[in-house]
XYZ file of N, CA and C in Angstrom:
495
model
N 106.980 26.602 51.461
C 106.380 26.534 49.975
C 105.294 26.515 49.721
N 104.156 27.133 49.701
C 103.542 27.949 49.046
C 103.895 29.325 48.613
N 104.807 30.283 49.607
C 105.081 31.401 48.226
C 105.575 31.330 47.318
N 106.577 30.742 47.080
C 107.036 29.228 46.466
C 106.251 29.124 44.883
N 105.158 28.524 45.329
C 104.373 28.664 43.739
C 103.702 29.703 43.643
N 103.602 30.893 44.572
C 102.469 31.376 44.241
C 103.758 32.515 44.157
N 105.452 32.137 44.061
C 105.794 33.656 42.913
C 106.281 32.660 41.222
N 106.506 31.294 41.573
C 105.824 30.508 40.078
C 104.887 31.295 39.475
N 104.193 31.591 39.925
C 102.469 31.522 39.244
C 102.944 32.483 38.455
N 103.649 34.047 38.881
C 103.619 35.192 38.959
C 104.884 35.370 38.060
N 105.729 34.711 37.890
C 106.748 34.488 37.779
C 106.011 34.007 35.430
N 105.758 32.858 36.232
C 104.533 32.017 34.356
C 104.206 33.077 33.517
N 103.502 34.129 34.368
C 101.894 34.738 33.891
C 102.532 36.663 33.159
N 103.504 36.751 34.475
C 104.423 38.579 33.455
C 105.692 38.222 32.956
N 106.095 37.356 32.922
C 107.903 37.531 32.476
C 108.165 37.735 30.882
N 106.290 37.409 29.767
C 106.806 37.729 28.763
C 106.330 39.221 28.873
N 105.017 39.820 29.671
C 105.350 40.660 28.917
C 105.397 41.790 29.903
N 106.605 41.715 30.469
C 107.508 42.620 31.425
C 108.670 43.019 30.181
N 108.334 41.839 29.659
C 110.156 41.847 29.103
C 109.874 42.239 27.727
N 108.598 42.404 26.832
C 108.014 42.851 25.546
C 107.915 44.368 26.474
N 107.196 44.578 27.586
C 107.121 45.704 28.568
C 108.620 46.753 27.776
N 109.269 46.363 28.543
C 111.160 46.715 28.712
C 112.039 46.556 27.175
N 111.061 46.104 26.382
C 111.294 46.694 24.556
C 110.459 48.076 24.475
N 109.765 48.399 25.331
C 109.710 50.041 24.780
C 110.605 50.819 25.215
N 111.263 50.431 26.010
C 112.461 51.144 26.776
C 114.090 50.867 25.585
N 113.754 49.466 25.645
C 114.835 49.388 25.425
C 116.249 48.575 24.084
N 116.244 48.788 23.394
C 116.631 47.372 22.152
C 117.364 47.061 22.575
N 118.496 46.543 24.028
C 119.524 45.659 23.949
C 118.159 44.143 24.766
N 118.057 43.065 24.479
C 117.951 42.364 24.340
C 117.885 41.854 25.638
N 119.639 41.397 26.101
C 120.281 41.538 27.278
C 119.700 42.000 28.515
N 119.795 43.581 28.143
C 119.259 44.145 28.943
C 117.946 44.437 30.004
N 117.161 44.074 28.409
C 115.860 43.195 28.657
C 115.977 42.505 29.752
N 115.916 40.907 29.555
C 116.139 39.862 29.779
C 116.736 40.339 31.479
N 118.103 41.090 31.894
C 118.487 41.375 33.096
C 117.361 41.988 33.785
N 117.040 43.635 33.411
C 116.127 44.444 34.299
C 114.923 43.517 34.893
N 113.666 42.721 34.363
C 113.096 42.038 33.436
C 113.540 40.734 35.188
N 114.314 40.456 35.353
C 115.779 39.619 36.132
C 115.311 40.514 37.685
N 116.027 40.889 37.452
C 116.589 41.906 38.198
C 115.082 42.260 39.069
N 114.169 43.091 38.423
C 112.814 43.242 38.799
C 111.664 41.794 39.977
N 111.902 40.928 39.213
C 111.579 39.103 39.823
C 111.724 39.008 41.230
N 113.779 39.373 41.035
C 114.851 38.949 42.375
C 114.346 39.685 43.350
N 113.424 41.770 43.048
C 113.461 42.716 43.798
C 111.916 41.553 44.843
N 110.530 40.959 43.830
C 110.011 40.891 44.328
C 109.559 39.239 45.234
N 110.842 38.889 44.587
C 111.452 38.083 45.207
C 112.026 38.319 47.141
N 112.829 39.485 47.419
C 113.591 39.715 48.241
C 112.522 39.917 48.947
N 110.676 41.072 48.158
C 110.148 41.753 49.239
C 108.957 40.825 49.322
N 108.889 38.975 49.027
C 107.011 39.090 48.536
C 106.997 38.645 49.711
N 107.154 38.361 50.635
C 106.803 38.310 52.326
C 105.470 39.812 52.633
N 106.477 40.454 52.265
C 105.401 42.174 51.734
C 105.037 42.516 50.962
N 105.126 42.237 50.080
C 104.243 42.001 48.692
C 102.602 41.299 49.011
N 101.424 41.685 47.907
C 100.108 41.209 48.136
C 100.323 40.387 46.859
N 99.856 39.698 47.056
C 100.054 38.809 45.154
C 99.604 39.858 44.461
N 98.362 40.010 45.022
C 97.396 41.055 43.875
C 98.036 43.198 43.451
N 98.935 43.098 44.291
C 99.684 43.361 43.834
C 101.108 43.759 43.001
N 101.780 42.791 43.159
C 102.580 42.044 42.247
C 102.775 42.623 40.982
N 101.818 42.672 40.188
C 101.682 42.852 38.932
C 102.162 44.955 38.819
N 101.679 45.086 39.743
C 101.825 46.480 39.736
C 103.318 47.139 40.216
N 103.877 46.333 41.308
C 104.982 46.556 42.122
C 106.141 46.000 40.837
N 105.619 45.488 39.617
C 106.793 44.122 38.465
C 106.386 45.601 37.707
N 105.383 46.337 37.250
C 105.586 47.281 36.666
C 106.092 48.482 36.148
N 106.366 48.778 37.895
C 106.414 49.854 37.767
C 108.674 50.076 38.836
N 109.161 48.421 38.577
C 109.537 48.368 39.190
C 111.011 48.012 37.255
N 110.183 47.640 36.514
C 110.996 47.913 35.396
C 111.199 49.000 34.944
N 110.147 49.352 35.110
C 109.722 50.801 33.798
C 111.053 51.440 34.891
N 110.854 51.553 36.001
C 111.533 52.161 36.476
C 113.681 52.039 36.561
N 113.918 51.052 36.010
C 115.029 49.617 36.171
C 115.525 50.298 34.556
N 114.506 50.140 34.317
C 114.543 50.881 32.159
C 114.997 52.382 31.521
N 114.479 53.343 32.721
C 114.702 54.846 32.250
C 116.327 54.840 33.256
N 116.395 54.305 34.615
C 117.953 54.094 34.858
C 118.959 53.591 34.307
N 119.124 52.537 33.654
C 119.995 52.122 31.938
C 119.292 53.070 31.235
N 118.661 53.397 30.745
C 118.670 54.934 29.581
C 119.414 56.070 29.782
N 119.477 56.199 31.225
C 119.989 57.297 31.923
C 121.534 57.210 32.400
N 121.943 55.843 32.351
C 123.387 55.169 31.907
C 123.984 55.147 30.871
N 123.122 54.185 29.931
C 123.643 54.630 28.846
C 123.363 56.509 27.222
N 122.997 57.258 28.438
C 122.752 58.063 28.275
C 124.166 59.079 28.558
N 124.471 58.339 29.314
C 126.625 59.100 30.077
C 127.184 58.576 29.581
N 127.133 57.296 28.811
C 127.991 56.759 28.687
C 128.240 57.052 27.133
N 126.867 58.022 26.298
C 126.925 58.781 25.182
C 128.185 59.844 24.906
N 126.676 60.944 25.962
C 127.796 61.802 26.605
C 129.681 61.960 26.286
N 130.341 61.651 27.488
C 131.174 60.382 27.559
C 132.336 60.671 26.378
N 131.405 60.020 25.954
C 132.134 59.214 24.546
C 132.423 60.373 23.750
N 131.840 61.091 24.030
C 131.804 62.354 22.504
C 132.259 63.733 23.458
N 132.353 63.738 24.165
C 133.388 64.687 25.151
C 135.197 62.979 24.411
N 135.561 62.536 25.039
C 136.313 61.841 24.113
C 136.924 62.195 22.688
N 136.065 61.880 22.084
C 135.817 61.641 20.957
C 136.567 63.144 20.434
N 135.612 64.778 20.945
C 135.529 65.574 20.889
C 137.221 66.120 20.792
N 137.338 65.147 22.514
C 139.544 65.990 23.228
C 140.140 65.733 22.443
N 140.075 64.033 21.518
C 141.601 63.754 20.831
C 141.062 63.913 19.445
N 140.574 64.740 19.082
C 140.058 64.450 17.494
C 141.090 65.659 16.967
N 142.078 66.495 18.164
C 142.984 67.925 18.132
C 143.923 66.892 18.213
N 144.112 65.840 18.379
C 145.260 65.176 18.240
C 145.332 64.275 16.678
N 144.586 64.673 16.043
C 145.019 63.868 14.580
C 146.272 64.514 13.432
N 146.739 65.555 14.082
C 147.845 66.312 13.697
C 148.795 67.049 14.662
N 149.769 66.934 14.336
C 151.094 67.374 14.574
C 150.709 69.374 14.970
N 149.962 69.734 14.008
C 149.570 71.234 14.315
C 148.063 71.373 15.203
N 147.973 70.239 15.431
C 146.237 70.191 16.482
C 147.341 69.625 17.555
N 147.616 69.281 18.202
C 148.864 68.708 19.263
C 149.634 69.891 19.669
N 149.689 70.053 18.957
C 151.160 72.312 19.113
C 150.053 73.259 19.681
N 148.756 73.315 18.965
C 147.199 74.179 19.365
C 146.852 73.610 20.697
N 146.873 72.296 20.375
C 145.536 72.569 22.558
C 146.699 72.303 23.365
N 148.436 72.572 22.838
C 149.482 72.676 24.470
C 149.695 73.816 24.614
N 149.120 74.367 23.318
C 149.447 76.249 23.543
C 148.298 76.434 23.924
N 146.911 76.156 23.838
C 145.750 76.881 24.448
C 146.063 76.664 26.010
N 146.338 74.465 26.175
C 146.450 75.171 27.550
C 147.154 75.634 29.173
N 148.149 75.367 28.017
C 149.116 76.667 28.232
C 148.982 77.636 29.428
N 148.255 78.543 28.251
C 147.355 79.611 27.996
C 146.105 80.064 29.683
N 145.383 79.029 29.073
C 144.601 79.017 30.326
C 145.284 78.693 31.720
N 146.672 77.945 32.088
C 147.348 77.203 32.983
C 147.284 79.255 33.449
N 148.069 79.172 32.490
C 148.980 80.408 32.903
C 147.409 81.662 33.499
N 146.491 81.949 33.048
C 145.874 82.425 33.217
C 145.653 82.459 34.322
N 144.379 81.025 34.814
C 144.078 80.854 36.218
C 145.438 81.537 36.984
N 146.895 80.802 36.983
C 147.296 81.833 37.673
C 147.610 82.864 38.207
N 147.668 84.043 37.180
C 146.938 84.760 37.589
C 146.096 85.888 37.605
N 144.975 84.775 37.522
C 143.746 85.539 37.482
C 144.026 86.424 39.324
N 143.048 87.396 39.909
C 143.004 88.284 39.770
C 141.666 88.444 40.824
N 140.938 88.697 42.172
C 142.263 88.414 43.124
C 142.094 86.656 43.800
N 142.673 86.062 44.183
C 142.984 85.340 44.562
C 141.546 84.332 44.646
N 140.456 85.153 44.995
C 139.654 83.902 45.808
C 139.136 83.360 44.283
N 138.965 84.486 43.173
C 138.796 84.297 42.100
C 138.952 83.110 41.277
N 140.554 83.328 41.482
C 141.297 81.250 41.109
C 141.004 80.975 41.949
N 140.965 80.620 42.949
C 140.109 79.695 44.496
C 139.024 78.520 44.284
N 138.161 79.621 43.281
C 136.650 79.465 42.693
C 136.533 78.599 42.278
N 137.096 79.168 40.850
C 137.238 78.478 39.996
C 138.232 77.515 39.509
N 139.048 77.114 40.370
C 139.296 76.229 40.291
C 139.090 74.877 41.293
N 137.591 75.554 42.504
C 137.896 74.132 43.336
C 136.319 73.884 41.657
N 135.521 74.968 41.323
C 134.517 74.441 40.555
C 134.860 73.701 39.069
N 136.165 74.008 38.701
C 136.503 73.373 37.560
C 137.305 72.780 37.807
N 138.925 72.747 38.321
C 139.182 71.537 37.876
C 138.836 69.730 39.666
N 138.587 70.712 40.791
C 138.147 70.314 42.212
C 136.624 69.372 41.542
N 136.123 70.053 40.256
C 134.687 70.121 40.187
C 133.532 69.974 41.054
N 133.409 71.187 41.973
C 133.025 71.149 42.763
C 131.874 71.237 43.890
N 130.719 70.959 43.188
C 129.737 71.946 42.678
C 129.556 73.220 43.756
N 128.708 75.140 43.028
C 128.867 76.048 43.548
C 128.336 75.749 44.756
N 127.510 75.138 45.319
C 126.863 74.702 46.631
C 127.924 74.520 47.313
N 128.892 73.285 47.149
C 129.596 73.072 48.139
C 130.584 74.329 48.360
N 130.733 75.093 47.380
C 132.085 76.192 47.380
C 131.186 77.830 47.796
N 130.331 77.535 48.148
C 129.741 78.496 48.532
C 129.680 77.901 50.165
N 129.593 77.229 50.095
C 129.583 77.169 52.298
C 131.131 76.845 52.618
N 131.751 76.503 51.609
C 133.521 76.516 52.074
C 133.764 77.403 51.889
N 133.763 79.233 51.416
C 134.547 79.698 51.346
C 133.433 80.945 52.444
N 132.721 80.510 53.272
C 131.577 81.568 53.520
C 130.484 82.740 52.611
N 130.242 82.468 51.660
C 130.068 83.119 50.657
C 128.601 82.806 49.613
N 127.738 83.813 48.892
C 126.068 82.970 48.801
C 126.857 82.703 47.042
N 126.024 81.194 46.420
C 126.138 81.018 45.410
C 126.420 81.764 44.374
N 124.903 83.415 44.549
C 125.809 84.235 43.113
C 127.358 84.491 43.020
N 127.212 84.881 44.819
C 128.304 85.496 44.871
C 129.656 83.878 43.925
N 129.888 83.040 44.075
C 130.316 81.911 43.378
C 130.188 81.932 41.516
N 128.891 82.131 41.723
C 128.201 82.379 40.101
C 129.571 83.332 38.934
N 129.405 84.782 39.663
C 130.167 85.952 40.185
C 131.289 85.441 39.750
N 132.353 84.921 40.503
C 133.030 84.560 40.552
C 133.923 83.451 39.662
N 133.308 82.582 38.800
C 133.508 81.374 37.909
C 133.112 82.585 36.293
N 132.514 83.565 36.435
C 131.746 84.490 34.772
C 133.207 85.266 34.557
N 133.756 86.155 35.781
C 135.152 86.690 36.191
C 136.142 85.934 34.921
N 135.883 84.796 35.964
C 137.011 83.780 35.584
C 136.817 83.682 33.595
N 136.318 83.081 33.328
C 136.077 81.804 32.165
C 136.157 83.950 31.547
N 135.455 84.683 31.439
C 135.889 86.253 30.835
C 137.867 86.416 30.165
N 138.124 86.270 31.790
C 139.535 86.729 31.702
C 139.955 85.230 30.612
N 139.651 83.972 31.043
C 139.942 82.982 29.951
C 139.369 82.937 29.385
N 138.910 83.548 28.627
C 138.303 83.910 26.392
C 139.038 85.440 26.415
N 139.293 86.010 26.918
C 139.922 87.758 26.463
C 140.855 86.755 26.715
N 141.559 86.548 26.767
C 143.398 85.650 26.363
C 143.631 84.825 25.720
N 141.946 83.950 25.596
C 142.332 83.264 24.028
C 142.261 83.996 22.780
N 141.192 85.346 22.661
C 141.316 85.480 21.717
C 142.513 86.681 21.466
N 143.165 87.116 22.008
C 144.521 88.215 21.672
C 145.470 86.829 21.282
N 145.292 85.846 22.418
C 146.103 84.399 21.388
C 145.868 84.633 19.394
């Protein structure tokens, strides 16, 4: 019961301060409230291992970390929305659709024609399967710089073929 009273006192003392601290990072009221509530939940779950005099520091650090995580998430969402917007803007006209289909056909053909086959395999692994250069290098038993050289070679071939179009 003593823990509950001590926690309630900490909550009463710091909730408003932490909310306005979160507002320095985020503009959304609900996000700030959620983050502060989550931080207090973290304190409650770990209350037995947190000294009362360290709770304030723990809360501020936790709220700051959660705000930064939220900002990163929002940035990722914005980048994804921008990519989607750019991808679909060419679908506004029939000419845009035909141009996109032609570009996709050319790129597919260039990928199929990449030589040596290792270049094609590395390019597909990195750009189609979204594998990291390091993991492709490990799978192939080659260095990361060799993977990069194959990627540069493939991109150059695609660019040259697209320029001829």
